[in-house]
Amino acid sequence: MRPFRKASLLLGISQTMTYVLLTLASLVTLAPFYWLAVAAFKNKEDFFAYNFLPPGEGLFGVAWERLSLGNFTRIFTELDFANNILNSVFLASTTAVLSTITAAMGGYALARFEFRGRNLVLAVVLTALVIPAPLLLAPSYQLLYHLNLLDSYAGLLLPAVAPAFGVFLFRQTMLNSVPPSLIESARIDGCGELRTFFTIVLPLVRPMLGAYLMISFLGTWNNFINPQIILQDAEKFPLSVALASLQTAYRSEYGMITAGTLVSIAPVALLFLLLQKEFIRGLTSGAVKE
Amino acid sequence: MIGALPASLLALCVVSMLCTALVIARDKQEHKGLVYWSFAREHLRAYVQQTESWNKQNPDLPVHLTYVSEQALTDRMMGSFFAGTPSADMIEMNQGPNVNVWRGPDEATGFRDLAPLLRRDGLIDKINPPSLSPWTRQGRIYGLPHDVHPVLLCYRADIVEAAGINVDELTTWDKFFEALAPLCGDLDGDGYSDRHVLEMPETTHFMLVIMVDQAGGMLIDDYDRVHMNSPAVANVLAKLASWAAREDKLTADIPVFTAAAAQPLLKGQALSWLCPDWRVANMYDMAPGLAGKVKLMPLPAWEEGGRRTSVLGGTMLGLPKVTRGGAETAEAAWQFARNLYFSKETAEYLFRETGIITPIKDYWTLPVFDEKSDFFCGQRFGRMYIEQAPNVPIRSSSPYLHQCCEELLSAYTRLISYAQEHDARDMESLQSEAARLLDIAAKNVQLAVDRGTFEEGEK
Amino acid sequence: MNRHRKAVAPWVPYLFVAPFLITFALFTVYPLFQSIVLTTQQTIGPGFERYVGADNFRNILSDPKFWIAVKNTLLFASASVAIQMPLALGLALLMNQPWLRGRSFYRLAVFSPALVGSVFVGIMSAIVFQARTGMLNRSLHALFNFNPDFPWLSTYLMPAMIIATLWMWTGFNMIYFLAALQNVEKELVDSASIDGAGTWQRFLHVTLPAIRPVAGYVTLISLIASLQVFELPYLMLSRLNSGPENRGLTVVMYLYQTGFNVGDLGYASAIGWILALLLIFLSILYRRMSRDERT
């Protein structure tokens, strides 16, 4: 920080302000998480009696002995939480894999092939981008009813496999980062079309692939309205629906709700920490590169 | 070929395949016999013994008691009724959120009409008549009543009696509020009032509806005729608003029935609260610290000599039309349901564990109801509830009831704002404003009723 | 392997679009047309239906609850976007300082709520915003002697919803702005600062115009998402009702209530179409505006 002279005082103040503001923003954002993490370990009496940790004789003036894993044990014994976790992982990972592959294939075809009806498909995809999902709730429910797919995973997975948004994203990416010459030479080398796609094209769009997997995984993990409407058997419920059903008019099990929320958001947070860079790049690529 | 693919895709593929295998392996479990859903764990505990003995006698059709949380039960039940798919053989459901069950003609209703069976088995006269009303729709009875749910007033005896107040003299709400108001106000000097006469939430309609029901102000009848703009309802709203809008707000806006509500009660933020019999167990559970500090009394009346109780909530046991076993298991389900709901053991157990009074009049003489309670300072609270049970008001089974309750709450909160903004605390102007707001509310509900083409031509 | 020539077999592209196209046709295109049919019907669940012609639209126009939902939704969307955008941009500017240390921590901290999902935020909000016992009122009371009974969940439901949305999405939008700023940084700002422009001038004349396309895109996306808000108020209100005076009722919530609580899929579809037309109108408006800018 040597080169600054007269302005250094001013700069110092503005730097301090920046740190103060950012720290404040982070504190405000993280406070609910801290509250959640603490609340999940509190017992019924302390839950609303103290805002954060119960005060006591222990280290830092906290009654640590009043905290317990009780709420966590309860969600796994009294409720079927292990099952809900399995369902969520199943739905999110399967949807992510299937929709990513479908979207990548569709995007590839639209970007790198000439075929009859291509412009029509492209127009349909672009139109579909502006259709709000809630509009399709009622007719989809009716369709699933007639197909006898209500209360089944197929009823949730099949509609999620055709993401117009994903096809659109992958088409853009393929146009930018898959050179036609490379595909040509692969063909000349006698490489089959599917093989070309999986071994040459997909690795080229690796960042987009990671980002889209993550977007789709997160979207399914946090999806509530579709499983809520389509599933009826509690054994099939993902975390979002299972957790939401703990809130009731006459009595809400707050200890279990907070413990359940913590368990529900932890895997996603972990996944994000691992894939942070890819995710952010994928998110912003559509907007920023334009 | 596989090696060239991105690791994230491969990893998720593996996870997905693993989970698919697990899910497929798991989905093979199927229940044999009759499935019983209830939204209340404490109810199911009362049925364990009788279910075991049933299962011994009927090994082919064992009953599986299943807890389904309330909201999930509503969603799954409605989902299966709409889709015509089987859900459970017996469903114990709560009235509040489930009014949509009664929408449309009988063919569209998911439950069987039990009136013929009740008459066939000569059981209908054994039931406390008002307790059938929420499940009776235009002459058809869609469920067995589980309870009566009379309402008494629970008050902080430790504070109120220490102040030398004799609650026996407080026979009307006016007297009650007048006597307790001096105890309220800002106790810790932070500028905000932290003691109020009565818990009266402004976020949920339950307590408000108790008050309206007590005054005999039916909101809508079970032929969907709207009565909510009656003078009786307007009077209740005006009175309550006059207390809520005061400078020293006499009503406490507490998130009622939640664990959050226990703290304000323990701290004496509300000196009294409306207490249907089922809330007794709620208090045991959420606020054990109230033991020995609280007592019950009949509700103060709206007018001298008026009704001293009201009603809130209610559970029924219904038998869905569509079941896995079809007609074969339908009779068995009825047998089980009837035995369970008309048994002495259930009546006794429920009262002991949850404070809930049985709707079967024959059992009201059971000695269990005369036991003294330490929680309520030695009061025989079972007897107190039973004394009020026959006076419980009639309720509606209209599918528009829920909307009426919402509109009622809106009218109430608007009335409070009106009183505060216009500094209008006199009963006359509050009553006329309440009447105006209720007219709007009634009109809104009427619009929804008129929209329901399916109900047309039924009357 | 076999010997392919340069020419591609004609069925190959169809093979690649087929999985998408088939599911898309069945689960998006067909329901889309079916939704038009449904607007002329009244149903009880998917099983009972009756033709009612244009009655659904006629009834919606005279349905006070629908208009309350529209009013709430528009208020929610415009207010939350209007507050979110400057906040997100401000945060991005702060984080874009070249000398900042711990940037990745700050970025992660501010972004983290977006990961949680509105279901979980809705559930948490139901507890955090409670009067007297909720975390927010308790903290504010302890810090500023704020009214401990401040009725977030009744009278001030809309501000509470907006605050919850701000908490969730400001950091998310900040990421877009930050990415845009970093692009601007390299290309333009250097040249401008060499010319001797002041900080404020530079921001106004160089940075702001350069990030305008991104700002437009983010605003549109946020607006479209906010107009479809459902989970947050639905779960915040414990799913029992729409709050006193329907203060928390949104258009999609009303669509859900009529379609899946009441069971009238026809009425729900009609509501869906009104919402769709509004969103399509907004998208077209955005395209027009961004096209005008370019020319």
mmCIF file of C-alpha atoms in Angstrom, chain B residues 122-317:
data_model
loop_
_atom_site.group_PDB
_atom_site.id
_atom_site.type_symbol
_atom_site.label_atom_id
_atom_site.label_comp_id
_atom_site.label_asym_id
_atom_site.label_seq_id
_atom_site.Cartn_x
_atom_site.Cartn_y
_atom_site.Cartn_z
ATOM 1 C CA GLY B 122 -78.953 -48.154 17.153
ATOM 2 C CA LEU B 123 -76.067 -45.908 18.078
ATOM 3 C CA ILE B 124 -77.150 -42.500 16.962
ATOM 4 C CA ASP B 125 -78.926 -41.528 20.195
ATOM 5 C CA LYS B 126 -75.907 -42.341 22.307
ATOM 6 C CA ILE B 127 -74.000 -39.391 20.853
ATOM 7 C CA ASN B 128 -74.110 -35.835 22.203
ATOM 8 C CA PRO B 129 -76.170 -34.197 19.398
ATOM 9 C CA PRO B 130 -74.105 -31.012 18.827
ATOM 10 C CA SER B 131 -71.004 -33.147 18.430
ATOM 11 C CA LEU B 132 -72.357 -34.664 15.227
ATOM 12 C CA SER B 133 -72.908 -31.306 13.573
ATOM 13 C CA PRO B 134 -69.488 -30.666 12.009
ATOM 14 C CA TRP B 135 -69.645 -34.029 10.241
ATOM 15 C CA THR B 136 -73.250 -33.822 9.152
ATOM 16 C CA ARG B 137 -73.759 -32.401 5.692
ATOM 17 C CA GLN B 138 -77.323 -31.906 4.537
ATOM 18 C CA GLY B 139 -78.552 -34.937 6.472
ATOM 19 C CA ARG B 140 -75.622 -37.242 5.727
ATOM 20 C CA ILE B 141 -73.205 -38.184 8.488
ATOM 21 C CA TYR B 142 -69.683 -38.641 7.197
ATOM 22 C CA GLY B 143 -67.874 -39.422 10.413
ATOM 23 C CA LEU B 144 -68.046 -40.632 13.990
ATOM 24 C CA PRO B 145 -67.383 -37.820 16.435
ATOM 25 C CA HIS B 146 -64.338 -38.303 18.575
ATOM 26 C CA ASP B 147 -65.035 -35.516 21.023
ATOM 27 C CA VAL B 148 -67.192 -32.658 22.266
ATOM 28 C CA HIS B 149 -64.472 -30.056 22.815
ATOM 29 C CA PRO B 150 -66.295 -27.734 25.180
ATOM 30 C CA VAL B 151 -64.382 -24.566 26.020
ATOM 31 C CA LEU B 152 -63.657 -23.227 29.491
ATOM 32 C CA LEU B 153 -61.578 -20.254 30.495
ATOM 33 C CA CYS B 154 -58.178 -20.978 31.971
ATOM 34 C CA TYR B 155 -56.758 -18.205 34.127
ATOM 35 C CA ARG B 156 -53.634 -17.505 36.148
ATOM 36 C CA ALA B 157 -55.102 -18.153 39.584
ATOM 37 C CA ASP B 158 -51.781 -17.249 41.229
ATOM 38 C CA ILE B 159 -51.938 -13.695 39.892
ATOM 39 C CA VAL B 160 -55.678 -13.089 39.738
ATOM 40 C CA GLU B 161 -56.513 -14.452 43.188
ATOM 41 C CA ALA B 162 -53.530 -12.744 44.771
ATOM 42 C CA ALA B 163 -55.074 -9.500 43.594
ATOM 43 C CA GLY B 164 -58.171 -10.351 45.610
ATOM 44 C CA ILE B 165 -60.412 -10.973 42.619
ATOM 45 C CA ASN B 166 -63.230 -13.516 42.970
ATOM 46 C CA VAL B 167 -63.821 -14.945 39.504
ATOM 47 C CA ASP B 168 -67.184 -16.439 40.480
ATOM 48 C CA GLU B 169 -68.614 -12.920 40.349
ATOM 49 C CA LEU B 170 -67.276 -12.320 36.845
ATOM 50 C CA THR B 171 -70.203 -13.788 34.959
ATOM 51 C CA THR B 172 -69.931 -11.653 31.841
ATOM 52 C CA TRP B 173 -67.012 -10.647 29.614
ATOM 53 C CA ASP B 174 -67.610 -6.994 30.476
ATOM 54 C CA LYS B 175 -67.202 -7.692 34.183
ATOM 55 C CA PHE B 176 -64.237 -9.938 33.541
ATOM 56 C CA PHE B 177 -62.290 -7.381 31.520
ATOM 57 C CA GLU B 178 -63.173 -4.600 33.925
ATOM 58 C CA ALA B 179 -61.944 -6.580 36.927
ATOM 59 C CA LEU B 180 -58.675 -7.757 35.405
ATOM 60 C CA ALA B 181 -57.694 -4.632 33.449
ATOM 61 C CA PRO B 182 -55.979 -2.982 36.448
ATOM 62 C CA LEU B 183 -53.515 -5.888 36.639
ATOM 63 C CA CYS B 184 -52.258 -5.261 33.118
ATOM 64 C CA GLY B 185 -49.753 -2.932 31.566
ATOM 65 C CA ASP B 186 -46.029 -2.388 31.221
ATOM 66 C CA LEU B 187 -44.387 -4.280 34.088
ATOM 67 C CA ASP B 188 -40.711 -3.989 33.173
ATOM 68 C CA GLY B 189 -40.753 -0.346 32.118
ATOM 69 C CA ASP B 190 -39.503 -0.799 28.561
ATOM 70 C CA GLY B 191 -42.477 1.096 27.213
ATOM 71 C CA TYR B 192 -44.347 -1.960 25.933
ATOM 72 C CA SER B 193 -47.260 -3.629 27.652
ATOM 73 C CA ASP B 194 -46.443 -7.145 28.821
ATOM 74 C CA ARG B 195 -49.576 -8.198 30.647
ATOM 75 C CA HIS B 196 -52.974 -8.572 29.028
ATOM 76 C CA VAL B 197 -56.378 -9.810 30.215
ATOM 77 C CA LEU B 198 -57.041 -12.400 27.520
ATOM 78 C CA GLU B 199 -55.121 -14.187 24.821
ATOM 79 C CA MET B 200 -56.762 -13.188 21.541
ATOM 80 C CA PRO B 201 -54.508 -13.750 18.546
ATOM 81 C CA GLU B 202 -54.816 -11.513 15.519
ATOM 82 C CA THR B 203 -53.007 -13.912 13.197
ATOM 83 C CA THR B 204 -55.305 -16.908 13.474
ATOM 84 C CA HIS B 205 -59.079 -17.085 13.624
ATOM 85 C CA PHE B 206 -59.529 -19.920 16.143
ATOM 86 C CA MET B 207 -60.074 -17.868 19.282
ATOM 87 C CA LEU B 208 -62.216 -15.331 17.512
ATOM 88 C CA VAL B 209 -64.477 -18.071 16.194
ATOM 89 C CA ILE B 210 -64.818 -19.524 19.708
ATOM 90 C CA MET B 211 -66.131 -16.158 20.864
ATOM 91 C CA VAL B 212 -68.555 -15.836 17.950
ATOM 92 C CA ASP B 213 -69.804 -19.388 18.428
ATOM 93 C CA GLN B 214 -70.360 -18.716 22.124
ATOM 94 C CA ALA B 215 -72.520 -15.736 21.272
ATOM 95 C CA GLY B 216 -74.581 -17.939 18.965
ATOM 96 C CA GLY B 217 -73.410 -16.181 15.843
ATOM 97 C CA MET B 218 -73.377 -18.956 13.255
ATOM 98 C CA LEU B 219 -71.257 -17.909 10.284
ATOM 99 C CA ILE B 220 -72.705 -20.205 7.618
ATOM 100 C CA ASP B 221 -75.073 -23.172 7.809
ATOM 101 C CA ASP B 222 -74.603 -26.555 6.229
ATOM 102 C CA TYR B 223 -76.743 -25.540 3.258
ATOM 103 C CA ASP B 224 -74.125 -22.826 2.615
ATOM 104 C CA ARG B 225 -76.355 -19.933 3.595
ATOM 105 C CA VAL B 226 -74.211 -17.099 4.924
ATOM 106 C CA HIS B 227 -75.217 -15.596 8.275
ATOM 107 C CA MET B 228 -71.979 -13.953 9.296
ATOM 108 C CA ASN B 229 -73.286 -10.382 8.970
ATOM 109 C CA SER B 230 -75.719 -10.820 11.884
ATOM 110 C CA PRO B 231 -75.900 -8.337 14.780
ATOM 111 C CA ALA B 232 -74.678 -11.052 17.172
ATOM 112 C CA VAL B 233 -71.383 -11.385 15.294
ATOM 113 C CA ALA B 234 -71.023 -7.624 14.930
ATOM 114 C CA ASN B 235 -71.511 -7.217 18.648
ATOM 115 C CA VAL B 236 -68.760 -9.716 19.484
ATOM 116 C CA LEU B 237 -66.313 -8.062 17.086
ATOM 117 C CA ALA B 238 -67.109 -4.604 18.407
ATOM 118 C CA LYS B 239 -66.615 -5.660 22.027
ATOM 119 C CA LEU B 240 -63.339 -7.441 21.347
ATOM 120 C CA ALA B 241 -62.029 -4.580 19.240
ATOM 121 C CA SER B 242 -62.868 -2.089 21.951
ATOM 122 C CA TRP B 243 -60.566 -4.019 24.277
ATOM 123 C CA ALA B 244 -57.882 -4.698 21.688
ATOM 124 C CA ALA B 245 -57.704 -1.089 20.512
ATOM 125 C CA ARG B 246 -57.295 0.421 23.966
ATOM 126 C CA GLU B 247 -54.122 2.309 24.813
ATOM 127 C CA ASP B 248 -53.277 -0.440 27.334
ATOM 128 C CA LYS B 249 -54.241 -3.193 24.853
ATOM 129 C CA LEU B 250 -56.181 -5.736 26.919
ATOM 130 C CA THR B 251 -55.914 -8.634 24.498
ATOM 131 C CA ALA B 252 -52.671 -10.480 23.849
ATOM 132 C CA ASP B 253 -51.731 -11.281 20.263
ATOM 133 C CA ILE B 254 -49.971 -14.595 20.852
ATOM 134 C CA PRO B 255 -49.164 -17.261 18.227
ATOM 135 C CA VAL B 256 -51.639 -19.582 19.835
ATOM 136 C CA PHE B 257 -51.149 -23.374 20.221
ATOM 137 C CA THR B 258 -47.496 -23.254 19.272
ATOM 138 C CA ALA B 259 -44.551 -23.841 21.511
ATOM 139 C CA ALA B 260 -43.987 -20.132 21.120
ATOM 140 C CA ALA B 261 -47.274 -19.528 22.896
ATOM 141 C CA ALA B 262 -46.178 -21.395 25.997
ATOM 142 C CA GLN B 263 -43.602 -18.766 26.936
ATOM 143 C CA PRO B 264 -46.060 -15.850 27.059
ATOM 144 C CA LEU B 265 -48.437 -17.973 29.145
ATOM 145 C CA LEU B 266 -45.676 -18.966 31.545
ATOM 146 C CA LYS B 267 -44.561 -15.356 31.873
ATOM 147 C CA GLY B 268 -48.105 -14.196 32.496
ATOM 148 C CA GLN B 269 -48.303 -12.162 29.315
ATOM 149 C CA ALA B 270 -51.922 -13.280 29.151
ATOM 150 C CA LEU B 271 -53.855 -13.663 32.396
ATOM 151 C CA SER B 272 -56.426 -15.930 30.797
ATOM 152 C CA TRP B 273 -56.983 -17.947 27.672
ATOM 153 C CA LEU B 274 -59.768 -19.879 26.032
ATOM 154 C CA CYS B 275 -59.212 -23.526 26.770
ATOM 155 C CA PRO B 276 -60.987 -26.290 24.869
ATOM 156 C CA ASP B 277 -60.599 -29.622 26.633
ATOM 157 C CA TRP B 278 -57.863 -30.811 24.267
ATOM 158 C CA ARG B 279 -55.692 -27.848 25.140
ATOM 159 C CA VAL B 280 -55.241 -29.346 28.603
ATOM 160 C CA ALA B 281 -52.838 -31.935 27.206
ATOM 161 C CA ASN B 282 -51.173 -29.231 25.201
ATOM 162 C CA MET B 283 -50.483 -27.365 28.426
ATOM 163 C CA TYR B 284 -49.186 -30.472 30.206
ATOM 164 C CA ASP B 285 -46.817 -30.908 27.291
ATOM 165 C CA MET B 286 -45.695 -27.394 26.389
ATOM 166 C CA ALA B 287 -46.020 -25.532 29.669
ATOM 167 C CA PRO B 288 -45.607 -27.918 32.599
ATOM 168 C CA GLY B 289 -44.509 -24.900 34.635
ATOM 169 C CA LEU B 290 -48.133 -23.782 34.834
ATOM 170 C CA ALA B 291 -49.037 -26.665 37.163
ATOM 171 C CA GLY B 292 -50.606 -25.381 40.353
ATOM 172 C CA LYS B 293 -50.826 -21.845 39.014
ATOM 173 C CA VAL B 294 -53.885 -22.082 36.820
ATOM 174 C CA LYS B 295 -57.585 -22.788 37.272
ATOM 175 C CA LEU B 296 -60.538 -23.241 34.971
ATOM 176 C CA MET B 297 -63.881 -21.460 35.033
ATOM 177 C CA PRO B 298 -66.900 -21.400 32.720
ATOM 178 C CA LEU B 299 -66.557 -18.721 30.078
ATOM 179 C CA PRO B 300 -68.000 -15.377 31.131
ATOM 180 C CA ALA B 301 -71.165 -14.911 29.076
ATOM 181 C CA TRP B 302 -71.789 -12.248 26.463
ATOM 182 C CA GLU B 303 -74.986 -11.343 28.280
ATOM 183 C CA GLU B 304 -76.069 -12.086 31.825
ATOM 184 C CA GLY B 305 -77.482 -15.624 31.872
ATOM 185 C CA GLY B 306 -76.021 -16.449 28.457
ATOM 186 C CA ARG B 307 -74.090 -19.490 27.308
ATOM 187 C CA ARG B 308 -70.999 -20.185 29.429
ATOM 188 C CA THR B 309 -69.121 -22.367 26.963
ATOM 189 C CA SER B 310 -68.213 -22.691 23.317
ATOM 190 C CA VAL B 311 -66.458 -25.168 21.069
ATOM 191 C CA LEU B 312 -63.268 -25.445 19.063
ATOM 192 C CA GLY B 313 -61.926 -28.034 16.731
ATOM 193 C CA GLY B 314 -63.100 -31.563 16.523
ATOM 194 C CA THR B 315 -61.972 -34.893 15.227
ATOM 195 C CA MET B 316 -63.939 -37.463 13.330
ATOM 196 C CA LEU B 317 -63.316 -40.970 12.162
#
